[in-house]
Short mmCIF file of C-alpha atoms in Angstrom, two decimals:
data_model
loop_
_atom_site.label_atom_id
_atom_site.label_comp_id
_atom_site.label_asym_id
_atom_site.label_seq_id
_atom_site.Cartn_x
_atom_site.Cartn_y
_atom_site.Cartn_z
CA MET S 1 94.42 117.39 142.96
CA ILE S 2 96.91 118.24 140.16
CA TYR S 3 95.97 121.81 140.47
CA ARG S 4 96.37 122.83 143.88
CA SER S 5 94.92 126.27 143.70
CA ALA S 6 92.83 128.40 141.50
CA GLU S 7 95.95 130.16 140.42
CA ASP S 8 97.66 126.99 139.57
CA TRP S 9 94.79 126.17 137.47
CA ARG S 10 94.82 129.45 135.72
CA SER S 11 98.53 129.74 135.17
CA ALA S 12 98.91 126.00 133.90
CA THR S 13 100.25 125.59 130.51
CA SER S 14 98.56 122.26 130.21
CA ARG S 15 94.89 121.84 131.50
CA ARG S 16 93.63 118.55 131.91
CA VAL S 17 90.02 117.53 133.27
CA VAL S 18 87.81 114.61 133.29
CA LEU S 19 83.97 115.71 133.01
CA PHE S 20 81.42 113.18 134.78
CA GLY S 21 77.83 113.35 135.73
CA MET S 22 74.44 112.48 134.70
CA SER S 23 74.06 112.37 130.72
CA GLY S 24 72.36 115.54 129.58
CA LEU S 25 73.96 118.17 131.90
CA GLY S 26 76.53 119.34 129.54
CA LYS S 27 79.57 117.37 129.43
CA THR S 28 79.65 116.94 125.70
CA TYR S 29 78.58 120.35 125.19
CA LEU S 30 81.68 121.62 127.07
CA ALA S 31 83.94 119.05 125.35
CA SER S 32 82.81 119.91 121.99
CA MET S 33 83.01 123.57 122.70
CA LEU S 34 86.45 123.37 123.68
CA ARG S 35 87.51 120.98 120.97
CA GLY S 36 86.40 123.67 118.67
CA THR S 37 88.86 126.18 119.82
CA GLY S 38 91.59 124.09 118.34
CA ASP S 39 93.79 124.15 121.77
CA TRP S 40 91.76 121.14 123.39
CA PHE S 41 91.98 117.35 122.55
CA HIS S 42 88.33 115.79 123.13
CA TYR S 43 88.39 112.19 124.51
CA SER S 44 85.12 110.71 124.36
CA VAL S 45 84.91 107.42 126.45
CA ASP S 46 81.55 106.54 124.73
CA TYR S 47 83.09 106.79 121.50
CA ARG S 48 86.04 104.82 122.32
CA ILE S 49 83.76 102.08 123.85
CA GLY S 50 81.58 101.96 120.73
CA THR S 51 84.80 101.91 118.29
CA ARG S 52 87.55 100.19 119.81
CA TYR S 53 85.91 97.79 122.45
CA MET S 54 82.52 97.02 121.34
CA GLY S 55 82.56 97.91 117.61
CA GLU S 56 82.76 94.06 116.47
CA TYR S 57 79.87 93.26 119.00
CA ILE S 58 77.78 96.00 117.36
CA ALA S 59 78.71 95.16 113.78
CA ASP S 60 78.10 91.39 114.43
CA ASN S 61 74.53 92.17 115.65
CA PHE S 62 73.86 94.19 112.55
CA LYS S 63 75.06 91.32 110.55
CA ARG S 64 72.87 88.68 112.53
CA GLU S 65 69.80 90.74 112.07
CA ALA S 66 70.70 91.08 108.18
CA MET S 67 71.15 87.34 107.80
CA LYS S 68 67.36 87.02 108.56
CA VAL S 69 66.78 88.69 105.24
CA PRO S 70 67.29 86.49 102.27
CA PHE S 71 68.41 89.20 99.99
CA LEU S 72 71.03 90.69 102.62
CA ARG S 73 72.21 87.10 103.50
CA GLU S 74 73.17 86.23 99.98
CA LEU S 75 75.11 89.46 99.49
CA LEU S 76 76.79 88.95 102.97
CA MET S 77 77.61 85.49 102.22
CA SER S 78 79.36 86.54 99.00
CA ASP S 79 81.00 89.64 100.39
CA SER S 80 79.16 91.92 98.25
CA VAL S 81 78.16 94.28 100.98
CA TYR S 82 79.89 95.58 103.91
CA ILE S 83 78.13 96.25 107.25
CA ALA S 84 79.62 98.64 110.11
CA SER S 85 78.33 101.15 112.48
CA ASN S 86 78.55 104.95 112.03
CA ILE S 87 79.32 106.03 115.47
CA THR S 88 80.07 109.77 116.17
CA PHE S 89 80.86 111.91 119.24
CA ASP S 90 77.16 112.93 118.57
CA ASN S 91 75.44 110.01 117.73
CA LEU S 92 75.93 106.77 119.80
CA ALA S 93 72.78 105.09 118.91
CA PRO S 94 74.48 101.86 117.46
CA LEU S 95 76.11 101.47 120.96
CA SER S 96 72.77 102.10 122.84
CA THR S 97 71.08 99.80 120.12
CA TYR S 98 73.33 96.94 120.85
CA LEU S 99 72.89 97.21 124.65
CA GLY S 100 69.31 96.92 124.14
CA LYS S 101 66.60 96.51 126.68
CA PRO S 102 65.34 93.27 128.78
CA GLY S 103 62.03 91.84 128.34
CA SER S 104 59.38 90.30 125.93
CA PRO S 105 61.20 89.37 122.46
CA SER S 106 57.87 90.03 120.77
CA ARG S 107 58.15 93.81 121.86
CA GLY S 108 61.88 94.11 121.12
CA GLY S 109 63.31 93.02 124.22
CA LEU S 110 66.09 90.69 125.04
CA PRO S 111 66.30 87.63 127.40
CA PHE S 112 67.66 88.93 130.88
CA ASP S 113 70.60 86.67 130.54
CA ASP S 114 71.62 87.93 127.07
CA TYR S 115 70.96 91.54 128.47
CA CYS S 116 73.38 90.87 131.27
CA ARG S 117 76.02 89.63 129.03
CA ARG S 118 75.92 92.85 126.81
CA GLN S 119 75.71 94.82 130.24
CA ASP S 120 79.19 92.90 131.18
CA GLN S 121 80.58 93.69 127.91
CA HIS S 122 79.91 97.36 128.31
CA ARG S 123 81.57 97.30 131.95
CA ARG S 124 84.65 95.74 130.78
CA ALA S 125 84.88 98.03 127.67
CA GLU S 126 84.28 101.35 129.88
CA ILE S 127 86.84 100.33 132.36
CA ALA S 128 89.39 99.97 129.45
CA ALA S 129 88.37 103.02 127.76
CA LEU S 130 88.70 105.03 130.94
CA LEU S 131 92.33 103.44 131.30
CA ASP S 132 93.18 104.45 127.85
CA THR S 133 92.79 108.23 128.93
CA ARG S 134 96.69 108.50 129.82
CA ASP S 135 97.42 106.94 126.15
CA PHE S 136 95.18 109.66 124.37
CA MET S 137 96.61 112.55 126.45
CA GLU S 138 100.19 111.41 125.30
CA ARG S 139 98.97 111.19 121.91
CA ALA S 140 97.32 114.58 121.97
CA HIS S 141 100.56 116.19 122.84
CA ASP S 142 102.94 114.24 120.73
CA ILE S 143 100.85 113.98 117.65
CA TYR S 144 98.77 117.08 117.72
CA ALA S 145 100.71 119.26 120.07
CA LEU S 146 97.55 120.29 121.81
CA PRO S 147 98.33 121.85 125.20
CA HIS S 148 95.06 121.01 126.77
CA PHE S 149 92.89 117.85 127.45
CA VAL S 150 89.23 117.03 128.05
CA CYS S 151 87.96 113.50 128.94
CA ASP S 152 84.24 113.34 128.19
CA SER S 153 83.16 110.27 130.29
CA GLY S 154 79.86 108.51 130.23
CA GLY S 155 77.06 109.06 132.85
CA SER S 156 77.94 105.48 133.96
CA ILE S 157 81.47 105.88 135.09
CA CYS S 158 80.18 105.86 138.72
CA GLU S 159 78.95 102.32 138.28
CA VAL S 160 82.16 101.03 137.10
CA VAL S 161 84.60 102.04 139.96
CA ASP S 162 84.35 102.24 143.57
CA PRO S 163 84.16 105.67 144.91
CA ALA S 164 84.74 104.86 148.40
CA ASP S 165 88.07 102.96 147.55
CA PRO S 166 90.99 105.31 147.91
CA ASP S 167 92.98 102.68 145.91
CA ASP S 168 90.25 102.28 143.00
CA PRO S 169 92.57 101.66 139.96
CA VAL S 170 90.51 103.62 137.48
CA LEU S 171 89.98 106.74 139.68
CA ALA S 172 93.46 106.52 140.89
CA ALA S 173 94.70 106.49 137.41
CA LEU S 174 92.34 109.63 136.34
CA GLU S 175 93.13 111.80 139.38
CA ARG S 176 96.84 111.12 138.79
CA ASP S 177 96.65 113.06 135.51
CA LEU S 178 93.43 114.93 135.22
CA LEU S 179 91.26 116.90 137.68
CA LEU S 180 87.96 115.48 138.26
CA VAL S 181 84.97 117.57 137.44
CA TRP S 182 81.60 116.81 138.70
CA ILE S 183 78.71 118.38 136.97
CA LYS S 184 75.95 118.48 139.44
CA GLY S 185 72.32 118.74 138.51
CA SER S 186 69.54 120.08 140.69
CA ASP S 187 66.20 118.47 141.47
CA ALA S 188 64.64 120.47 138.60
CA HIS S 189 67.30 118.89 136.24
CA THR S 190 66.85 115.38 137.50
CA ALA S 191 62.89 115.84 137.02
CA GLU S 192 63.51 117.06 133.41
CA LEU S 193 65.86 114.29 132.52
CA VAL S 194 63.20 111.74 133.82
CA ARG S 195 60.48 113.44 131.73
CA ARG S 196 62.88 113.51 128.68
CA PHE S 197 63.73 109.80 129.15
CA ASP S 198 59.93 108.94 129.65
CA ARG S 199 59.40 110.22 126.23
CA ALA S 200 62.14 108.47 124.52
CA PRO S 201 63.33 105.76 126.68
CA LYS S 202 67.07 104.75 125.86
CA PRO S 203 69.20 101.68 126.65
CA MET S 204 71.75 102.41 129.33
CA TYR S 205 74.34 100.65 131.59
CA TYR S 206 73.38 99.65 135.16
CA GLN S 207 75.60 98.15 138.11
CA PRO S 208 74.85 94.52 138.15
CA GLN S 209 73.73 94.44 141.66
CA PHE S 210 71.40 97.47 141.17
CA LEU S 211 70.04 95.93 138.00
CA GLU S 212 69.31 92.53 139.66
CA ARG S 213 67.29 93.93 142.36
CA ALA S 214 65.42 96.21 139.85
CA TRP S 215 64.46 93.35 137.54
CA ILE S 216 63.40 91.44 140.56
CA ALA S 217 61.51 94.30 142.29
CA TYR S 218 59.65 95.27 139.04
CA ARG S 219 58.37 91.95 138.10
CA VAL S 220 57.26 91.42 141.62
CA GLU S 221 55.40 94.68 141.57
CA LYS S 222 53.77 94.15 138.14
CA GLY S 223 53.44 90.35 138.74
CA LEU S 224 54.94 89.41 135.46
CA GLU S 225 57.26 86.65 134.14
CA PRO S 226 60.36 87.75 132.25
CA ASP S 227 58.83 87.15 128.90
CA GLN S 228 55.98 89.17 129.76
CA VAL S 229 57.95 92.49 130.57
CA ASN S 230 57.49 95.47 128.26
CA PRO S 231 61.32 96.62 127.84
CA ASP S 232 60.40 100.54 127.67
CA ASP S 233 58.08 100.11 130.52
CA PHE S 234 61.06 98.31 132.82
CA ILE S 235 63.68 100.99 131.77
CA ARG S 236 61.25 104.02 132.42
CA TRP S 237 60.39 102.41 135.78
CA THR S 238 64.12 102.04 136.58
CA TYR S 239 65.40 105.23 135.07
CA ALA S 240 64.67 107.61 138.03
CA ARG S 241 65.97 104.92 140.58
CA ALA S 242 69.10 104.72 138.76
CA LEU S 243 69.72 108.44 139.00
CA ALA S 244 69.12 108.24 142.56
CA HIS S 245 71.68 105.44 143.06
CA ARG S 246 74.01 107.38 141.15
CA GLN S 247 73.89 110.31 143.02
CA PRO S 248 75.85 109.38 146.03
CA ARG S 249 78.36 107.86 144.03
CA TYR S 250 79.14 110.85 142.16
CA GLU S 251 79.11 112.77 145.28
CA ALA S 252 81.93 110.57 146.56
CA MET S 253 83.84 110.81 143.31
CA ALA S 254 83.81 114.59 143.50
CA ARG S 255 85.62 114.49 146.88
CA ARG S 256 88.51 113.77 144.85
CA GLY S 257 88.25 116.79 142.42
CA VAL S 258 85.66 119.59 142.15
CA THR S 259 81.99 120.21 141.62
CA VAL S 260 80.19 122.65 139.21
CA LEU S 261 76.70 123.23 138.83
CA ALA S 262 74.63 122.31 135.70
CA GLU S 263 73.35 126.06 136.03
CA GLU S 264 76.91 127.26 135.71
CA VAL S 265 77.75 125.16 133.04
CA ALA S 266 74.75 126.53 130.88
CA GLN S 267 76.36 129.73 131.10
CA VAL S 268 79.76 128.76 129.74
CA ARG S 269 80.28 130.18 126.07
CA SER S 270 83.99 130.08 125.77
CA PRO S 271 87.27 128.59 126.91
CA GLU S 272 87.83 131.84 129.12
CA ASP S 273 84.44 130.94 130.83
CA PHE S 274 85.33 127.54 131.37
CA THR S 275 88.78 128.48 132.87
CA ASP S 276 86.89 130.92 135.23
CA LEU S 277 84.29 128.15 136.09
CA ILE S 278 86.90 125.70 137.16
CA ALA S 279 89.02 128.37 139.03
CA GLN S 280 85.99 129.09 141.09
CA ALA S 281 85.11 125.46 141.76
CA ILE S 282 88.88 125.11 143.14
CA ALA S 283 88.50 128.38 145.09
CA ARG S 284 85.29 127.01 146.77
CA LYS S 285 86.81 123.75 147.74
CA GLU S 286 89.81 125.61 149.18
CA ALA S 287 87.48 127.78 151.18
#
């Protein structure tokens, strides 16, 4: 780790961390709070994916739908209107909408092959965005003179790396420059995330092998052809399984860094609290 002890972390003039874990446990909360102090640069991987690497895909999808409406088609063909996504750190809906859900087109689903193609686009975009981290660290220092840096990774980071490979290029690049920090949720947190997802199922990225197995198992269990699948029902069915699939991958990643608990994150109110939290996590690992 780039900080060999809790004291190294506390005395560092430049603190650099990458936060990872399940969505909804406090990564963006911490990153936004730190950014608000004026001393931390907040690099959002999901925002980078949605703007730099998938922005054209997203905008083209909007245009494709708009071209189905005669009134909008005429305006687009004459360059009279401009269509673009309005992604922000707090609103990644355009990216989620583009990823979509597999299943019956009459229910808003995508053919499975199209869905997999978009999933692969996201995989390549996420890897590229993670590898951009060092460039943004340098920009944060050279342009904004900010001493500290937080990388707010997406929940699917564990799906695009090989946590068991000590030479995984993405993890090797990250741990060379930053401290990896896993925000670990409890069983109660997982249950709440599943309940929240069940109320409002959202598109997400899955590891290809996991997705293929889930797609087959779901259809066999339900006795459905691909064009009969209810998209929301499929991703509800898949979500809890995806969380269980990710947990050991997060845990393996955390061996290269430190672990904090979601309950501890919920108590953080200031940069000083965050400094203490990470110091305690490093001390736990030392012990």
